[in-house]
Amino acid sequence: MIVARLHTRHELPLLAERQTQGHLDEAKITQPKMHGRFQQAYSNKTATQPGLELNNYVSRRAYGHRTMNDLTAEAGQRGISGAKSATAASSRKAWASADNAAKRGDDIAQNARAEMFSNYQARMVFSIDSIPNPQMHGQPSKVIGEPDIGGFSVDIETTPNATIRYTPGSVETYLKNEGFIRQWVSYDHYDIYA
């Protein structure tokens, strides 16, 4: 009798997985940055030189030292008054000569001689005046200028978040072996199938 034998061979499905680890590429905190502005303070102050205005012309004038303006003005005034007095004296003499020429005892030459020598008998006249003091005006030294108080300011620049770069991991599942079930029949013997 022929005996049929059923053979079965199977292999289970095989799952596999492929993994990639996640890793941190960069993680840093951005440090704050400080920007400052500094302006030096300055006093900007200085002192003016003291001054002294001295006008001693009134004193020098009393001693006879005059400016050219005063000297020419005085000489002009003397010339005008001298011309007036000389004209008046000449007029008086002329009228006196006209009135007295015919009279007895009027000697024109004697009168001219007496007038000429009268200058020798003139006496020097001195006048004593007080010498005025020089005029002095002093200017005191002054502190001028406005101070510059300077300045200082700080700006701090910050970032609200840290800088992070992360590569995520992954898991991939795949079917490495699909598996199978095979069946066959052999007659009168066992079939060994590897």
XYZ file of N, CA, C and O in Angstrom:
776
model
N 0.832 -1.152 0.000
C 0.000 0.000 0.000
C 0.890 1.232 0.000
O 1.903 1.282 0.711
N 0.482 2.172 -0.725
C 1.262 3.405 -0.851
C 0.688 4.379 0.189
O -0.503 4.668 0.196
N 1.614 4.853 0.960
C 1.190 5.771 2.025
C 1.644 7.197 1.605
O 2.820 7.420 1.310
N 0.691 8.030 1.614
C 1.015 9.422 1.289
C 1.402 10.156 2.585
O 0.730 10.033 3.599
N 2.467 10.834 2.469
C 2.918 11.568 3.657
C 2.927 13.086 3.320
O 3.492 13.475 2.298
N 2.334 13.852 4.217
C 2.251 15.308 4.035
C 3.420 15.950 4.782
O 3.606 15.721 5.963
N 4.141 16.683 4.046
C 5.282 17.401 4.658
C 4.943 18.886 4.729
O 4.355 19.433 3.805
N 5.316 19.500 5.772
C 5.101 20.959 5.942
C 6.417 21.596 6.414
O 7.043 21.122 7.344
N 6.752 22.604 5.743
C 7.928 23.393 6.187
C 7.455 24.858 6.252
O 6.832 25.345 5.337
N 7.820 25.465 7.326
C 7.418 26.879 7.432
C 8.540 27.676 8.114
O 9.380 27.134 8.825
N 8.462 28.948 7.845
C 9.390 29.877 8.483
C 8.574 31.093 8.907
O 7.784 31.607 8.123
N 8.740 31.472 10.121
C 7.953 32.597 10.632
C 8.467 33.939 10.050
O 9.653 34.062 9.742
N 7.563 34.872 9.908
C 8.045 36.187 9.436
C 9.010 36.785 10.474
O 8.854 36.575 11.670
N 9.951 37.486 9.966
C 10.962 38.073 10.844
C 10.944 39.610 10.654
O 11.130 40.111 9.554
N 10.653 40.274 11.731
C 10.663 41.748 11.707
C 12.031 42.236 12.198
O 12.635 41.642 13.077
N 12.464 43.304 11.633
C 13.726 43.929 12.066
C 13.502 45.451 12.172
O 12.537 46.001 11.642
N 14.411 46.072 12.847
C 14.307 47.532 12.948
C 15.690 48.160 12.818
O 16.700 47.576 13.173
N 15.651 49.377 12.269
C 16.877 50.141 12.076
C 16.729 51.413 12.916
O 15.765 52.143 12.761
N 17.680 51.672 13.760
C 17.569 52.829 14.678
C 18.692 53.832 14.420
O 19.819 53.454 14.122
N 18.321 55.079 14.533
C 19.322 56.166 14.536
C 19.113 56.945 15.825
O 17.997 57.386 16.118
N 20.179 57.097 16.579
C 20.072 57.822 17.849
C 19.938 59.326 17.576
O 20.601 59.880 16.705
N 19.065 59.977 18.317
C 18.994 61.437 18.243
C 20.210 62.049 18.947
O 20.720 61.485 19.915
N 20.692 63.137 18.434
C 21.852 63.770 19.101
C 21.734 65.299 19.004
O 21.130 65.851 18.087
N 22.338 65.941 19.970
C 22.334 67.400 20.081
C 23.577 67.914 19.363
O 24.701 67.647 19.754
N 23.361 68.664 18.268
C 24.502 69.181 17.505
C 25.098 70.433 18.159
O 26.307 70.602 18.184
N 24.243 71.286 18.636
C 24.733 72.535 19.215
C 23.736 72.997 20.264
O 22.535 72.978 20.046
N 24.263 73.371 21.376
C 23.433 73.951 22.431
C 24.274 75.010 23.127
O 25.256 74.694 23.779
N 23.904 76.242 22.899
C 24.679 77.301 23.551
C 23.743 78.456 23.894
O 22.726 78.682 23.254
N 24.164 79.180 24.889
C 23.456 80.383 25.315
C 24.259 81.564 24.789
O 25.463 81.656 24.999
N 23.597 82.434 24.073
C 24.268 83.631 23.559
C 24.494 84.592 24.721
O 23.552 84.986 25.405
N 25.757 84.914 24.931
C 26.098 85.794 26.050
C 25.603 87.218 25.776
O 25.613 87.678 24.637
N 25.154 87.899 26.802
C 24.724 89.287 26.606
C 25.895 90.147 26.125
O 27.040 89.920 26.499
N 25.578 91.130 25.288
C 26.597 92.056 24.795
C 26.304 93.434 25.371
O 25.171 93.889 25.366
N 27.355 94.057 25.837
C 27.198 95.370 26.446
C 27.808 96.413 25.522
O 28.938 96.270 25.062
N 27.037 97.448 25.245
C 27.518 98.583 24.460
C 27.408 99.805 25.367
O 26.321 100.119 25.846
N 28.518 100.446 25.573
C 28.511 101.608 26.465
C 29.004 102.852 25.761
O 29.727 102.783 24.770
N 28.608 103.981 26.273
C 29.069 105.279 25.781
C 29.516 106.087 26.976
O 28.795 106.219 27.964
N 30.744 106.573 26.885
C 31.299 107.350 27.986
C 31.839 108.657 27.434
O 32.595 108.660 26.467
N 31.414 109.741 28.014
C 31.916 111.049 27.616
C 32.553 111.695 28.834
O 31.922 111.836 29.881
N 33.817 112.028 28.672
C 34.578 112.613 29.768
C 33.993 113.967 30.165
O 33.588 114.746 29.311
N 33.954 114.211 31.448
C 33.483 115.511 31.932
C 34.624 116.526 31.830
O 35.792 116.177 32.026
N 34.272 117.743 31.480
C 35.259 118.817 31.367
C 34.749 120.026 32.143
O 33.551 120.300 32.159
N 35.674 120.747 32.737
C 35.255 121.925 33.489
C 34.908 123.075 32.556
O 33.995 123.842 32.820
N 35.619 123.197 31.428
C 35.380 124.273 30.457
C 35.374 125.652 31.109
O 34.676 126.561 30.690
N 36.113 125.776 32.170
C 36.168 127.058 32.859
C 37.577 127.619 32.748
O 38.547 126.875 32.728
N 37.635 128.909 32.662
C 38.927 129.590 32.610
C 38.793 130.916 33.323
O 37.687 131.413 33.524
N 39.917 131.439 33.705
C 39.918 132.722 34.404
C 40.461 133.794 33.468
O 41.449 133.575 32.773
N 39.774 134.926 33.449
C 40.262 136.041 32.641
C 41.396 136.733 33.393
O 41.496 136.648 34.627
N 42.220 137.415 32.650
C 43.328 138.146 33.262
C 42.788 139.410 33.933
O 41.911 140.074 33.390
N 43.308 139.733 35.105
C 42.896 141.002 35.697
C 43.446 142.147 34.857
O 44.458 142.013 34.170
N 42.748 143.251 34.885
C 43.161 144.402 34.076
C 43.239 145.667 34.908
O 42.567 145.819 35.927
N 44.092 146.563 34.472
C 44.226 147.862 35.127
C 44.319 148.914 34.036
O 45.214 148.878 33.189
N 43.376 149.817 34.037
C 43.398 150.930 33.100
C 43.915 152.152 33.850
O 43.340 152.565 34.858
N 44.994 152.688 33.359
C 45.641 153.808 34.008
C 45.650 154.990 33.044
O 46.198 154.892 31.946
N 45.015 156.075 33.435
C 44.997 157.296 32.631
C 45.743 158.370 33.423
O 45.204 158.997 34.333
N 47.013 158.535 33.082
C 47.818 159.527 33.806
C 48.007 160.801 32.985
O 48.888 161.608 33.278
N 47.183 160.971 31.975
C 47.349 162.155 31.117
C 47.073 163.450 31.874
O 47.737 164.467 31.662
N 46.100 163.403 32.798
C 45.789 164.626 33.552
C 46.986 165.053 34.391
O 47.274 166.256 34.535
N 47.735 164.090 34.942
C 48.930 164.426 35.722
C 50.043 164.928 34.815
O 50.717 165.917 35.126
N 50.253 164.243 33.695
C 51.322 164.656 32.777
C 51.027 166.024 32.175
O 51.939 166.816 31.940
N 49.764 166.294 31.959
C 49.401 167.590 31.376
C 49.720 168.714 32.352
O 50.123 169.819 31.952
N 49.550 168.449 33.655
C 49.870 169.466 34.650
C 51.361 169.781 34.644
O 51.778 170.900 34.968
N 52.196 168.800 34.265
C 53.642 169.030 34.159
C 54.034 169.616 32.814
O 55.195 169.930 32.595
N 53.133 169.744 31.878
C 53.427 170.342 30.594
C 53.511 169.356 29.440
O 53.759 169.751 28.305
N 53.343 168.075 29.703
C 53.367 167.084 28.629
C 51.958 166.986 28.042
O 51.030 166.579 28.717
N 51.840 167.350 26.798
C 50.519 167.373 26.179
C 50.535 166.504 24.925
O 51.577 166.292 24.316
N 49.350 166.106 24.531
C 49.230 165.405 23.252
C 49.276 166.433 22.128
O 49.122 167.642 22.350
N 49.509 165.962 20.941
C 49.604 166.867 19.805
C 48.294 167.612 19.587
O 48.293 168.796 19.226
N 47.171 166.968 19.822
C 45.870 167.631 19.652
C 45.728 168.812 20.615
O 45.310 169.906 20.232
N 46.052 168.527 21.912
C 45.941 169.608 22.902
C 46.932 170.725 22.617
O 46.619 171.906 22.752
N 48.147 170.313 22.213
C 49.179 171.318 21.957
C 48.788 172.234 20.797
O 48.900 173.466 20.892
N 48.297 171.656 19.712
C 47.895 172.485 18.570
C 46.662 173.318 18.900
O 46.534 174.465 18.441
N 45.731 172.753 19.705
C 44.545 173.534 20.090
C 44.951 174.734 20.938
O 44.435 175.861 20.750
N 45.863 174.511 21.903
C 46.310 175.622 22.755
C 47.079 176.671 21.935
O 46.901 177.874 22.123
N 47.941 176.163 21.018
C 48.703 177.120 20.187
C 47.762 177.910 19.288
O 47.937 179.131 19.090
N 46.752 177.263 18.733
C 45.774 177.971 17.910
C 45.018 179.017 18.708
O 44.774 180.137 18.238
N 44.646 178.652 19.953
C 43.920 179.605 20.803
C 44.809 180.792 21.169
O 44.356 181.943 21.168
N 46.102 180.479 21.466
C 47.029 181.567 21.778
C 47.224 182.485 20.567
O 47.317 183.711 20.694
N 47.303 181.858 19.383
C 47.478 182.666 18.167
C 46.297 183.584 17.923
O 46.463 184.776 17.577
N 45.076 183.060 18.113
C 43.875 183.886 17.888
C 43.814 185.023 18.913
O 43.581 186.195 18.567
N 44.052 184.675 20.205
C 43.990 185.737 21.218
C 45.131 186.732 21.041
O 44.957 187.954 21.257
N 46.330 186.227 20.618
C 47.451 187.146 20.367
C 47.157 188.076 19.199
O 47.481 189.277 19.247
N 46.544 187.503 18.149
C 46.200 188.346 16.994
C 45.179 189.407 17.395
O 45.271 190.579 16.975
N 44.199 189.015 18.225
C 43.184 189.987 18.657
C 43.816 191.091 19.512
O 43.527 192.280 19.340
N 44.667 190.671 20.484
C 45.267 191.682 21.359
C 46.238 192.579 20.586
O 46.329 193.798 20.831
N 46.982 191.985 19.640
C 47.908 192.802 18.837
C 47.137 193.790 17.967
O 47.527 194.970 17.813
N 46.040 193.319 17.384
C 45.224 194.205 16.557
C 44.637 195.328 17.407
O 44.639 196.511 17.008
N 44.164 194.962 18.628
C 43.590 195.983 19.510
C 44.652 196.987 19.941
O 44.423 198.213 19.970
N 45.868 196.476 20.264
C 46.941 197.381 20.697
C 47.368 198.302 19.555
O 47.609 199.510 19.759
N 47.473 197.724 18.352
C 47.843 198.554 17.194
C 46.788 199.606 16.920
O 47.109 200.776 16.597
N 45.540 199.236 17.088
C 44.454 200.208 16.867
C 44.520 201.312 17.904
O 44.350 202.513 17.587
N 44.771 200.943 19.169
C 44.861 201.951 20.233
C 46.016 202.924 19.974
O 45.898 204.137 20.129
N 47.175 202.334 19.567
C 48.338 203.181 19.298
C 48.072 204.129 18.123
O 48.463 205.309 18.145
N 47.434 203.545 17.134
C 47.163 204.387 15.955
C 46.230 205.540 16.327
O 46.456 206.698 15.922
N 45.176 205.261 17.093
C 44.262 206.336 17.493
C 44.950 207.300 18.446
O 44.737 208.523 18.375
N 45.809 206.758 19.306
C 46.539 207.648 20.236
C 47.488 208.550 19.460
O 47.628 209.753 19.757
N 48.163 207.965 18.480
C 49.074 208.778 17.652
C 48.297 209.810 16.858
O 48.736 210.969 16.695
N 47.162 209.411 16.341
C 46.361 210.357 15.550
C 45.840 211.480 16.440
O 45.782 212.641 16.029
N 45.451 211.118 17.691
C 44.912 212.147 18.592
C 46.020 213.024 19.193
O 45.832 214.227 19.390
N 47.191 212.453 19.475
C 48.212 213.162 20.241
C 49.419 213.589 19.407
O 50.384 214.148 19.958
N 49.432 213.336 18.147
C 50.635 213.621 17.346
C 50.933 215.129 17.298
O 52.086 215.547 17.306
N 49.897 215.905 17.259
C 50.127 217.346 17.127
C 50.338 218.038 18.470
O 50.639 219.222 18.520
N 50.208 217.306 19.546
C 50.334 217.925 20.871
C 51.804 217.969 21.276
O 52.592 217.148 20.850
N 52.055 218.903 22.143
C 53.404 219.078 22.617
C 53.724 218.042 23.662
O 52.911 217.675 24.457
N 54.977 217.563 23.658
C 55.433 216.569 24.632
C 55.156 215.149 24.217
O 55.515 214.191 24.901
N 54.561 214.982 23.070
C 54.303 213.612 22.610
C 55.444 213.209 21.709
O 55.537 213.656 20.585
N 56.299 212.401 22.266
C 57.469 211.948 21.514
C 57.218 210.502 21.100
O 57.206 209.591 21.934
N 57.034 210.279 19.829
C 56.706 208.932 19.330
C 57.886 208.005 19.535
O 57.731 206.850 19.943
N 59.064 208.501 19.302
C 60.257 207.651 19.451
C 60.443 207.262 20.904
O 60.797 206.118 21.219
N 60.203 208.222 21.816
C 60.367 207.906 23.229
C 59.336 206.880 23.676
O 59.634 205.976 24.429
N 58.138 207.001 23.194
C 57.090 206.018 23.550
C 57.421 204.622 22.999
O 57.216 203.609 23.662
N 57.949 204.564 21.804
C 58.329 203.269 21.224
C 59.456 202.640 22.016
O 59.489 201.431 22.258
N 60.442 203.466 22.455
C 61.555 202.942 23.234
C 61.063 202.440 24.594
O 61.499 201.384 25.073
N 60.200 203.175 25.225
C 59.684 202.771 26.532
C 58.897 201.455 26.421
O 59.001 200.564 27.280
N 58.168 201.333 25.351
C 57.398 200.076 25.166
C 58.327 198.901 24.901
O 58.111 197.793 25.383
N 59.423 199.155 24.150
C 60.336 198.091 23.816
C 61.071 197.596 25.056
O 61.261 196.396 25.233
N 61.469 198.506 25.953
C 62.215 198.087 27.133
C 61.313 197.686 28.293
O 61.801 197.224 29.317
N 60.032 197.804 28.120
C 59.144 197.398 29.204
C 59.137 195.875 29.398
O 58.883 195.396 30.483
N 59.476 195.155 28.341
C 59.522 193.685 28.462
C 60.651 193.241 29.372
O 60.576 192.211 30.017
N 61.745 194.038 29.452
C 62.849 193.654 30.325
C 62.493 193.803 31.778
O 63.108 193.214 32.636
N 61.577 194.612 32.029
C 61.216 194.845 33.407
C 60.098 193.906 33.859
O 59.698 193.964 34.990
N 59.662 193.075 32.943
C 58.582 192.150 33.324
C 59.118 191.128 34.297
O 60.244 190.652 34.190
N 58.323 190.787 35.226
C 58.699 189.814 36.246
C 58.100 188.457 35.892
O 57.022 188.365 35.335
N 58.868 187.428 36.253
C 58.374 186.054 36.024
C 57.231 185.798 37.004
O 57.338 186.122 38.177
N 56.179 185.213 36.490
C 55.015 184.926 37.334
C 54.922 183.410 37.510
O 54.955 182.652 36.550
N 54.880 182.999 38.740
C 54.739 181.574 39.045
C 53.369 181.345 39.644
O 52.889 182.151 40.442
N 52.764 180.220 39.260
C 51.501 179.829 39.892
C 51.660 178.409 40.412
O 52.308 177.574 39.795
N 51.132 178.190 41.559
C 51.236 176.870 42.194
C 49.861 176.211 42.112
O 48.877 176.741 42.629
N 49.847 175.089 41.421
C 48.618 174.304 41.298
C 48.888 172.893 41.795
O 50.009 172.383 41.700
N 47.862 172.272 42.316
C 48.024 170.865 42.731
C 47.986 169.970 41.496
O 47.254 170.227 40.543
N 48.815 168.949 41.520
C 48.869 167.997 40.407
C 47.757 166.972 40.617
O 47.700 166.322 41.661
N 46.867 166.833 39.647
C 45.786 165.848 39.836
C 46.332 164.414 39.788
O 47.329 164.132 39.138
N 45.672 163.554 40.508
C 46.068 162.140 40.552
C 45.700 161.446 39.243
O 44.727 161.809 38.579
N 46.470 160.436 38.888
C 46.073 159.648 37.710
C 44.752 158.934 37.968
O 44.390 158.636 39.110
N 44.048 158.666 36.904
C 42.773 157.950 37.020
C 43.041 156.466 36.785
O 43.596 156.078 35.748
N 42.640 155.678 37.748
C 42.877 154.227 37.667
C 41.546 153.492 37.760
O 40.711 153.835 38.609
N 41.373 152.494 36.888
C 40.188 151.630 36.917
C 40.677 150.189 36.834
O 41.325 149.804 35.860
N 40.343 149.431 37.836
C 40.778 148.030 37.868
C 39.683 147.088 37.401
O 38.499 147.329 37.627
N 40.077 146.029 36.693
C 39.157 144.965 36.273
C 39.568 143.703 37.010
O 40.662 143.175 36.785
N 38.720 143.183 37.899
C 39.112 141.952 38.596
C 39.055 140.742 37.650
O 38.395 140.763 36.617
N 39.762 139.713 38.037
C 39.736 138.471 37.261
C 38.381 137.792 37.440
O 37.790 137.833 38.519
N 37.873 137.170 36.367
C 36.571 136.489 36.422
C 36.727 135.064 35.939
O 37.546 134.784 35.066
N 35.931 134.201 36.505
C 35.879 132.810 36.038
C 34.721 132.711 35.053
O 33.582 133.041 35.381
N 35.028 132.279 33.834
C 33.999 132.195 32.792
C 33.948 130.776 32.257
O 34.909 130.005 32.394
N 32.835 130.435 31.631
C 32.676 129.121 31.005
C 31.629 128.301 31.722
O 31.321 128.517 32.900
N 31.066 127.337 30.995
C 30.060 126.434 31.548
C 30.647 125.023 31.595
O 31.236 124.559 30.619
N 30.493 124.317 32.707
C 31.062 122.966 32.781
C 30.261 121.973 31.940
O 29.062 122.131 31.738
N 30.968 120.972 31.436
C 30.351 119.857 30.716
C 30.394 118.655 31.651
O 31.482 118.175 31.999
N 29.225 118.205 32.097
C 29.197 117.154 33.121
C 29.477 115.774 32.548
O 29.591 114.798 33.277
N 29.613 115.656 31.232
C 29.917 114.355 30.630
C 28.690 113.458 30.626
O 27.561 113.890 30.853
N 28.927 112.185 30.422
C 27.800 111.255 30.399
C 28.272 109.817 30.309
O 29.396 109.532 29.893
N 27.408 108.917 30.729
C 27.716 107.496 30.690
C 26.414 106.746 30.465
O 25.429 106.985 31.159
N 26.385 105.893 29.476
C 25.182 105.101 29.227
C 25.603 103.693 28.838
O 26.648 103.488 28.222
N 24.777 102.716 29.220
C 25.056 101.308 28.948
C 23.819 100.696 28.302
O 22.706 100.859 28.795
N 24.023 100.020 27.176
C 22.970 99.254 26.531
C 23.393 97.794 26.536
O 24.478 97.464 26.075
N 22.518 96.936 27.058
C 22.825 95.508 27.119
C 21.911 94.800 26.127
O 20.690 94.914 26.192
N 22.531 94.068 25.215
C 21.793 93.350 24.177
C 21.737 91.875 24.557
O 22.765 91.227 24.716
N 20.532 91.373 24.731
C 20.362 89.966 25.109
C 19.471 89.274 24.091
O 18.733 89.912 23.346
N 19.568 87.943 24.063
C 18.675 87.146 23.214
C 17.792 86.308 24.130
O 18.267 85.773 25.138
N 16.512 86.172 23.817
C 15.600 85.500 24.737
C 15.738 83.977 24.747
O 15.310 83.332 25.690
N 16.313 83.404 23.701
C 16.367 81.942 23.605
C 17.800 81.473 23.415
O 18.632 82.189 22.860
N 18.025 80.244 23.848
C 19.321 79.620 23.591
C 19.343 79.112 22.151
O 18.310 78.871 21.534
N 20.538 78.940 21.618
C 20.685 78.395 20.266
C 20.833 76.884 20.390
O 21.807 76.396 20.975
N 19.836 76.163 19.867
C 19.845 74.693 19.969
C 19.610 74.102 18.590
O 18.682 74.504 17.889
N 20.489 73.174 18.209
C 20.284 72.403 16.975
C 20.267 70.932 17.369
O 21.232 70.413 17.941
N 19.160 70.279 17.037
C 18.960 68.890 17.457
C 18.605 68.062 16.232
O 17.733 68.440 15.443
N 19.308 66.950 16.060
C 18.969 65.999 15.001
C 18.186 64.868 15.662
O 18.737 64.139 16.488
N 16.904 64.759 15.331
C 16.115 63.732 16.011
C 16.517 62.331 15.545
O 16.995 62.136 14.432
N 16.323 61.396 16.433
C 16.568 59.995 16.075
C 15.407 59.444 15.255
O 14.398 60.088 15.042
N 15.613 58.209 14.761
C 14.547 57.575 13.979
C 14.567 56.068 14.229
O 15.600 55.487 14.558
N 13.404 55.488 14.105
C 13.246 54.027 14.207
C 12.491 53.585 12.970
O 11.410 54.087 12.677
N 13.103 52.674 12.233
C 12.474 52.159 11.015
C 12.277 50.650 11.191
O 13.225 49.919 11.452
N 11.056 50.237 11.081
C 10.742 48.799 11.192
C 10.483 48.267 9.794
O 9.781 48.899 9.006
N 11.101 47.163 9.518
C 10.889 46.559 8.195
C 10.808 45.041 8.358
O 11.190 44.480 9.385
N 10.306 44.436 7.324
C 10.135 42.978 7.298
C 11.392 42.372 6.720
O 11.681 42.492 5.540
N 12.173 41.721 7.568
C 13.436 41.150 7.124
C 13.214 39.841 6.380
O 13.890 39.554 5.404
N 12.268 39.095 6.835
C 11.940 37.821 6.172
C 10.423 37.684 6.192
O 9.798 37.826 7.241
N 9.865 37.447 5.032
C 8.411 37.393 4.960
C 7.834 36.116 5.605
O 6.688 36.093 5.973
N 8.660 35.149 5.719
C 8.153 33.856 6.242
C 7.366 33.087 5.158
O 7.008 33.658 4.132
N 7.193 31.843 5.386
C 6.444 31.061 4.380
C 5.915 29.774 5.027
O 6.389 29.363 6.092
N 5.005 29.189 4.349
C 4.480 27.843 4.680
C 4.454 27.075 3.374
O 3.799 27.490 2.417
N 5.220 25.953 3.341
C 5.226 25.115 2.163
C 4.740 23.699 2.556
O 5.182 23.180 3.585
N 3.988 23.204 1.744
C 3.482 21.823 1.976
C 3.655 21.004 0.702
O 3.469 21.544 -0.396
N 4.014 19.786 0.873
C 4.107 18.849 -0.268
C 3.836 17.425 0.217
O 3.895 17.157 1.399
N 3.638 16.668 -0.672
C 3.275 15.255 -0.367
C 4.349 14.364 -0.968
O 4.785 14.562 -2.095
N 4.774 13.363 -0.200
C 5.672 12.337 -0.729
C 5.013 10.980 -0.479
O 4.221 10.824 0.443
N 5.391 10.052 -1.246
C 4.768 8.702 -1.149
C 5.813 7.703 -0.731
O 6.917 7.677 -1.281
N 5.487 6.945 0.195
C 6.244 5.818 0.691
C 7.574 6.230 1.348
O 8.358 5.349 1.679
N 7.870 7.404 1.511
C 9.098 7.762 2.218
C 8.931 9.201 2.760
O 8.081 9.981 2.341
N 9.820 9.484 3.669
C 9.871 10.826 4.219
C 10.831 11.644 3.379
O 11.917 11.182 3.046
N 10.380 12.772 3.067
C 11.225 13.670 2.287
C 11.903 14.653 3.256
O 11.254 15.399 3.971
N 13.180 14.570 3.295
C 13.917 15.472 4.212
C 14.396 16.651 3.360
O 15.168 16.465 2.412
N 13.895 17.739 3.728
C 14.188 18.921 2.931
C 14.736 19.966 3.876
O 14.129 20.290 4.882
N 15.869 20.361 3.558
C 16.492 21.328 4.460
C 16.265 22.694 3.913
O 16.341 22.925 2.737
